[in-house]
Amino acid sequence: MASVRRADSVASIAHTANAMLEDIPDTAMVFVAVDSNAINHARVELYGPAKLRGGRMATLVHPKSYVAPDAQLGDNVWIAPGTNIGRRGKIGSDVLINAGARIDTQVQIGMHGWIGAGASIGAATELAAHCVLGADVRLGAGLTIGKYCVMTQPGVWTTSLPSGTFIEPGYTTPARMIGAGYTWQARRA
């Protein structure tokens, strides 16, 4: 029997993670998720303790999505309807891929990622851990996207990005995250 447990806020997750997992048997199947209004990184605060307790993490693939037979999926992966995962793709643990996303052949997505609805990732592109791609973000082929990148500006991107790059509709230029929260620095040419 499935049960849903909800934290009062994203900020409270770190303090309540163990309590939320307390009554769940060690042999139970667990899936950790946070809604799209919460920052992707908060999900790690539940995933980590659940994994450390020895929990078996579920991977959920919607029957109206396609995952190539030779694609590799980590644990606690959620694949929404209409998603297409191409041949020889590698999806790390704790990744959410929303409806209609297209992941081309040989794409690698690191742990704790969030791929928005309708986003697409070109062949042989690598996303490092903790990357967030918003809805309708389109990455070209053969790119390398560093850790902790947040790209929510819809559009086509054809250049690799260093770790910590922040591309948001409210900013006129890509920025680099340099501290906690939304402290940012314009990227230098």
Rosetta silent file (secondary structure, phi, psi, omega in degrees, C-alpha in Angstrom):
SEQUENCE: MASVRRADSVASIAHTANAMLEDIPDTAMVFVAVDSNAINHARVELYGPAKLRGGRMATLVHPKSYVAPDAQLGDNVWIAPGTNIGRRGKIGSDVLINAGARIDTQVQIGMHGWIGAGASIGAATELAAHCVLGADVRLGAGLTIGKYCVMTQPGVWTTSLPSGTFIEPGYTTPARMIGAGYTWQARRA
SCORE:     score description
SCORE:     0.000 S_00000001
   1 L     0.000  126.393 -179.480    0.000    0.000    0.000 S_00000001
   2 L   -79.453  145.632  173.256    1.469    3.358   -1.035 S_00000001
   3 L  -132.690  146.426 -179.634    1.554    6.263    1.357 S_00000001
   4 L  -108.866  130.912  176.195    2.320    9.895    0.624 S_00000001
   5 L  -123.194  136.011 -173.082    4.311   11.972    3.081 S_00000001
   6 L  -128.084  134.736  174.457    4.719   15.675    2.567 S_00000001
   7 L   -82.481  152.113  179.971    7.098   18.212    4.118 S_00000001
   8 L   -67.115  -32.875  179.264    5.648   21.585    5.139 S_00000001
   9 L  -158.302  163.804  178.105    8.231   23.432    3.054 S_00000001
  10 H   -61.529  -38.933 -178.961   11.408   22.822    1.107 S_00000001
  11 H   -63.003  -26.876 -177.302   13.385   24.468    3.908 S_00000001
  12 H   -84.457   -8.997 -174.812   12.036   21.953    6.423 S_00000001
  13 H   -59.870  -44.358 -178.048   13.117   18.869    4.473 S_00000001
  14 H   -58.849  -34.665 -177.797   16.615   18.729    5.966 S_00000001
  15 H   -84.689  -20.563 -174.445   15.160   18.712    9.466 S_00000001
  16 H  -112.351   -2.235 -174.316   12.328   16.278    8.774 S_00000001
  17 H   -56.317  -50.246 -178.371   13.843   13.781    6.316 S_00000001
  18 H   -65.026  -38.793  178.604   14.641   11.105    8.880 S_00000001
  19 H   -64.999  -37.045  179.636   11.286   11.531   10.642 S_00000001
  20 H   -66.212  -29.343 -177.140    9.454   11.193    7.313 S_00000001
  21 H   -94.846   -7.258 -170.654   11.269    7.915    6.641 S_00000001
  22 L   -53.906  -47.288 -174.125   11.085    6.582   10.198 S_00000001
  23 L   -88.971    1.841 -178.528    8.087    4.232    9.898 S_00000001
  24 L   -84.479  125.954  179.885    8.927    2.918    6.436 S_00000001
  25 L   -59.998  146.633 -179.285   10.248   -0.668    6.557 S_00000001
  26 L   -58.654  -26.607 -178.055   13.836   -1.103    5.369 S_00000001
  27 L   -91.425   -0.486 -177.226   12.629   -3.486    2.639 S_00000001
  28 L   -71.920  149.143  173.461    9.951   -1.100    1.298 S_00000001
  29 E   -80.732  131.898 -175.184   10.163    0.335   -2.222 S_00000001
  30 E  -125.447  142.300  170.954   10.623    4.145   -1.996 S_00000001
  31 L  -132.227  123.057 -177.250   10.321    6.938   -4.577 S_00000001
  32 L  -103.712  130.415  179.535   11.418   10.451   -3.580 S_00000001
  33 L  -147.172  156.501  174.197   10.034   13.452   -5.466 S_00000001
  34 L  -132.799  142.031 -178.405    9.516   17.196   -5.067 S_00000001
  35 L   -67.940  167.296 -173.237    7.007   19.212   -7.094 S_00000001
  36 L   -68.006  -13.580  177.869    8.153   21.574   -9.837 S_00000001
  37 L   -81.364  -12.008 -179.702    7.754   24.643   -7.595 S_00000001
  38 L  -100.701  150.849  179.824   10.561   23.457   -5.313 S_00000001
  39 L   -66.015  138.806 -176.160   14.219   23.613   -6.186 S_00000001
  40 L   -55.338  -36.123 -175.183   15.522   20.340   -7.570 S_00000001
  41 L   -64.119  -24.872 -179.202   18.346   20.099   -5.043 S_00000001
  42 H   -63.746  -28.772  179.962   15.910   19.712   -2.128 S_00000001
  43 H   -60.779  -30.663  179.601   14.983   16.247   -3.412 S_00000001
  44 H   -61.206  -33.202 -177.623   18.523   15.111   -2.547 S_00000001
  45 H   -65.995  -22.157  173.191   17.789   15.788    1.123 S_00000001
  46 H   -96.173  -38.103 -178.935   15.207   12.981    1.074 S_00000001
  47 H   -60.600  -47.448 -177.725   16.929   10.740   -1.453 S_00000001
  48 H   -56.488  -56.018  179.039   20.182   10.600    0.531 S_00000001
  49 H   -61.036  -37.809  178.790   18.700    9.473    3.872 S_00000001
  50 H   -63.551  -42.633  179.856   16.364    6.990    2.139 S_00000001
  51 H   -67.137  -42.697 -179.698   19.295    5.490    0.238 S_00000001
  52 H   -64.775  -28.110  177.480   21.534    5.392    3.323 S_00000001
  53 L   -75.433   -3.856  179.345   18.846    3.483    5.218 S_00000001
  54 L    88.422   12.334 -179.517   19.177    0.774    2.591 S_00000001
  55 L   -63.474  143.444  173.553   15.849    1.526    0.947 S_00000001
  56 E   -83.597  118.586 -175.871   15.160    0.048   -2.479 S_00000001
  57 E   -90.263  130.073 -178.855   14.532    3.047   -4.691 S_00000001
  58 L   -78.178  151.847  167.234   11.844    2.728   -7.352 S_00000001
  59 L  -120.140  126.422 -173.998   12.239    3.786  -10.972 S_00000001
  60 E  -114.288  118.382  179.942    8.944    4.796  -12.565 S_00000001
  61 E  -118.713  118.797 -179.733    8.526    4.723  -16.356 S_00000001
  62 L   -65.567  139.482 -178.434    5.148    5.763  -17.755 S_00000001
  63 L   -63.754  -17.979  178.189    3.719    3.188  -20.186 S_00000001
  64 L   -99.383   26.347  171.653    3.217    5.934  -22.810 S_00000001
  65 L  -115.220  168.197  177.622    6.916    6.812  -22.882 S_00000001
  66 E  -125.345  128.379  173.973    9.671    5.069  -24.827 S_00000001
  67 E  -123.536  120.354  179.514   12.997    3.958  -23.353 S_00000001
  68 L   -55.255  143.645 -177.559   15.422    2.243  -25.751 S_00000001
  69 L   -57.357  -28.885 -178.838   16.176   -1.329  -24.661 S_00000001
  70 L   -97.982    7.016  175.033   19.884   -0.560  -24.185 S_00000001
  71 L   -73.701  147.442 -179.995   19.356    2.683  -22.232 S_00000001
  72 E  -111.216  128.332  179.507   20.442    2.572  -18.587 S_00000001
  73 E  -116.096  131.578  175.319   18.266    4.095  -15.860 S_00000001
  74 L   -74.874 -173.553  178.078   19.452    4.725  -12.293 S_00000001
  75 L   -85.630  160.592 -178.699   17.243    4.353   -9.248 S_00000001
  76 L    56.572   39.168  175.641   14.566    6.873   -8.247 S_00000001
  77 L   -99.327  137.753  177.617   14.140    7.945  -11.886 S_00000001
  78 E  -122.009  123.466  179.738   10.721    9.194  -13.018 S_00000001
  79 E  -119.427  117.348 -174.605    9.895    9.253  -16.735 S_00000001
  80 L   -81.494  168.413 -179.626    6.641   10.994  -17.682 S_00000001
  81 L   -60.876  147.426  176.276    4.308   10.182  -20.596 S_00000001
  82 L    78.307    4.337  179.296    5.432   11.033  -24.112 S_00000001
  83 L   -82.219  144.994  177.967    9.118   10.987  -23.205 S_00000001
  84 E  -125.482  118.419  176.949   11.597    9.380  -25.596 S_00000001
  85 E  -108.512  117.426 -174.830   14.957    8.079  -24.295 S_00000001
  86 L   -77.303  176.300 -177.368   17.298    7.131  -27.155 S_00000001
  87 L   -58.350  144.650  175.639   19.769    4.293  -27.625 S_00000001
  88 L    55.303   23.802  174.917   22.741    3.913  -25.278 S_00000001
  89 L   -75.539  151.719  177.056   21.501    6.733  -23.040 S_00000001
  90 E  -129.021  115.539  179.649   22.544    6.799  -19.385 S_00000001
  91 E  -108.718  119.138 -178.955   20.229    8.436  -16.884 S_00000001
  92 L   -69.018  172.390 -179.758   21.712    8.826  -13.389 S_00000001
  93 L   -67.799  150.984  174.193   19.858    8.162  -10.153 S_00000001
  94 L    62.508   47.350  179.111   17.226   10.572   -8.805 S_00000001
  95 L  -115.871  134.763  174.811   16.372   12.214  -12.145 S_00000001
  96 E  -109.519  125.312  178.794   12.902   13.487  -13.106 S_00000001
  97 E  -118.733  114.245 -173.096   12.124   13.693  -16.830 S_00000001
  98 L   -82.308  172.161 -171.528    8.856   15.479  -17.551 S_00000001
  99 L   -53.560  135.310  173.080    6.258   14.914  -20.269 S_00000001
 100 L    74.857    8.994  178.067    7.300   15.048  -23.893 S_00000001
 101 L   -70.674  147.262  179.663   11.035   15.347  -23.272 S_00000001
 102 E  -122.993  115.310 -178.877   13.282   13.968  -26.023 S_00000001
 103 E  -111.933  110.519 -173.691   16.625   12.496  -25.007 S_00000001
 104 L   -73.171 -178.447 -176.570   18.667   11.547  -28.091 S_00000001
 105 L   -64.573  144.083  175.749   21.135    8.670  -28.496 S_00000001
 106 L    60.244   23.858  175.924   24.195    8.386  -26.193 S_00000001
 107 L   -78.589  140.723  175.077   23.048   11.207  -23.880 S_00000001
 108 E  -119.633  126.794  178.174   24.338   11.061  -20.312 S_00000001
 109 E  -119.023  123.449 -179.350   22.427   12.765  -17.495 S_00000001
 110 L   -72.735  172.920 -178.058   24.056   12.935  -14.060 S_00000001
 111 L   -59.903  154.418  171.425   22.372   12.292  -10.721 S_00000001
 112 L    61.277   38.142  179.638   19.692   14.558   -9.224 S_00000001
 113 L   -95.127  162.909  177.387   18.633   16.172  -12.513 S_00000001
 114 E  -135.836  119.278  179.644   15.347   17.750  -13.550 S_00000001
 115 E  -113.948  120.711 -174.889   14.346   17.807  -17.237 S_00000001
 116 L   -74.223  165.736  179.366   11.332   19.997  -18.039 S_00000001
 117 L   -59.588  132.564  177.058    8.353   19.210  -20.229 S_00000001
 118 L    74.176    2.985  177.950    9.162   19.326  -23.927 S_00000001
 119 L   -69.869  154.618  176.080   12.898   19.774  -23.352 S_00000001
 120 E  -137.869  146.101 -178.602   15.251   18.043  -25.773 S_00000001
 121 E  -127.813  120.311 -177.104   18.867   16.962  -25.479 S_00000001
 122 L   -69.405  162.458 -176.028   20.917   16.308  -28.634 S_00000001
 123 L   -52.802  140.506  173.937   22.974   13.188  -29.294 S_00000001
 124 L    59.947   23.311  174.699   26.093   12.550  -27.191 S_00000001
 125 L   -86.643  143.482  179.802   25.443   15.529  -24.898 S_00000001
 126 E  -117.980  124.297  172.280   26.510   15.165  -21.263 S_00000001
 127 E  -106.688  125.114  178.426   24.720   16.851  -18.366 S_00000001
 128 L   -75.755  179.966 -177.254   26.604   16.673  -15.079 S_00000001
 129 L   -62.773  151.133  173.158   24.908   16.152  -11.705 S_00000001
 130 L    67.037   28.026  177.694   22.300   18.564  -10.306 S_00000001
 131 L   -89.271  143.588  176.797   21.324   20.158  -13.640 S_00000001
 132 E  -121.866  120.173  173.127   17.867   21.646  -14.157 S_00000001
 133 E  -110.272  126.416  179.724   16.526   22.124  -17.702 S_00000001
 134 L   -77.947  179.018  179.031   13.250   24.000  -17.936 S_00000001
 135 L   -60.337  137.933  174.855   10.365   23.382  -20.293 S_00000001
 136 L    61.781   21.245  169.938   11.211   23.663  -23.995 S_00000001
 137 E   -79.555  132.265 -176.842   14.963   24.094  -23.465 S_00000001
 138 E  -122.951  114.111  178.989   16.698   22.508  -26.448 S_00000001
 139 E   -97.779  134.825  178.007   20.341   21.451  -26.173 S_00000001
 140 L   -70.511 -178.106 -177.716   22.316   20.713  -29.326 S_00000001
 141 L   -82.449  149.777  172.070   24.411   17.597  -29.944 S_00000001
 142 L    70.251   21.531 -178.950   27.814   16.894  -28.416 S_00000001
 143 L   -90.154  159.055  171.607   27.620   19.484  -25.621 S_00000001
 144 E  -122.231  120.494  179.950   29.007   19.279  -22.101 S_00000001
 145 E  -111.633  120.032 -175.489   26.922   20.971  -19.406 S_00000001
 146 L   -70.061  173.721 -178.984   28.701   21.320  -16.047 S_00000001
 147 L   -63.666  152.035  173.869   27.349   20.554  -12.575 S_00000001
 148 L    60.544   28.590  175.688   24.669   22.715  -10.932 S_00000001
 149 L   -82.936  140.546  176.179   23.549   24.399  -14.154 S_00000001
 150 E  -124.402  116.613 -178.814   20.046   25.865  -14.215 S_00000001
 151 E  -126.893  100.439 -179.802   18.640   26.601  -17.677 S_00000001
 152 L  -114.498    1.706  176.422   15.008   27.702  -17.683 S_00000001
 153 L   -80.927  111.238  178.902   15.089   30.092  -20.665 S_00000001
 154 L   -58.662  146.046  178.921   13.300   28.257  -23.510 S_00000001
 155 E   146.967 -177.979 -178.396   15.286   28.185  -26.706 S_00000001
 156 E  -100.267  129.974  179.691   18.070   26.425  -28.578 S_00000001
 157 E  -120.372  127.268 -174.103   21.508   26.180  -26.930 S_00000001
 158 L  -123.497   10.414  177.703   24.509   25.089  -29.011 S_00000001
 159 L  -123.512  147.327  176.491   27.495   25.776  -26.746 S_00000001
 160 L   -66.923  155.865 -177.618   28.825   23.857  -23.754 S_00000001
 161 E  -129.007  140.293  177.321   28.435   25.523  -20.347 S_00000001
 162 L   -74.515  162.702  178.723   30.697   25.519  -17.271 S_00000001
 163 L   -54.321  143.357  175.934   29.463   24.341  -13.881 S_00000001
 164 L    80.499    9.185  178.992   27.132   26.724  -12.071 S_00000001
 165 E   -71.449  139.089 -174.739   25.790   28.509  -15.159 S_00000001
 166 E  -126.644  110.014  179.637   22.379   30.100  -14.561 S_00000001
 167 E  -119.086  107.206 -171.876   20.241   30.967  -17.602 S_00000001
 168 L  -128.100  144.573 -178.775   16.913   32.408  -16.507 S_00000001
 169 L   -54.415  -29.684 -177.725   14.355   34.463  -18.489 S_00000001
 170 L   -76.484   -7.046 -177.587   14.814   37.436  -16.133 S_00000001
 171 L  -111.559  140.917 -176.993   18.517   37.815  -16.940 S_00000001
 172 L   -83.813  -12.848 -178.800   19.865   39.265  -20.178 S_00000001
 173 L  -140.162  151.245  173.134   23.058   37.220  -20.131 S_00000001
 174 L   -58.000  143.321 -179.406   24.061   33.810  -18.839 S_00000001
 175 E  -122.686  164.133  174.494   25.304   34.104  -15.257 S_00000001
 176 E  -113.257  130.709  176.596   27.457   31.956  -12.973 S_00000001
 177 E   -76.246  127.934 -177.165   26.167   31.049   -9.531 S_00000001
 178 L  -120.909   -3.626  179.816   28.870   31.931   -6.982 S_00000001
 179 L  -155.864 -172.989  179.999   27.107   31.565   -3.640 S_00000001
 180 L   -69.448  157.151  178.024   24.021   30.325   -1.890 S_00000001
 181 L    69.467 -136.008 -175.764   20.610   31.414   -3.063 S_00000001
 182 L  -108.599   23.427  173.340   20.462   33.671   -6.089 S_00000001
 183 L   -63.122  129.272 -176.720   23.813   35.422   -5.754 S_00000001
 184 E  -143.923  163.629 -179.723   25.093   35.555   -9.297 S_00000001
 185 E  -137.530  132.195  178.824   27.831   37.025  -11.434 S_00000001
 186 E   -60.864  138.920  179.890   27.583   37.858  -15.131 S_00000001
 187 L   -71.054  134.633  179.615   29.626   35.450  -17.218 S_00000001
 188 L   -86.204  144.553 -179.573   32.760   37.020  -18.683 S_00000001
 189 L   -75.379    0.000    0.000   33.478   36.677  -22.368 S_00000001
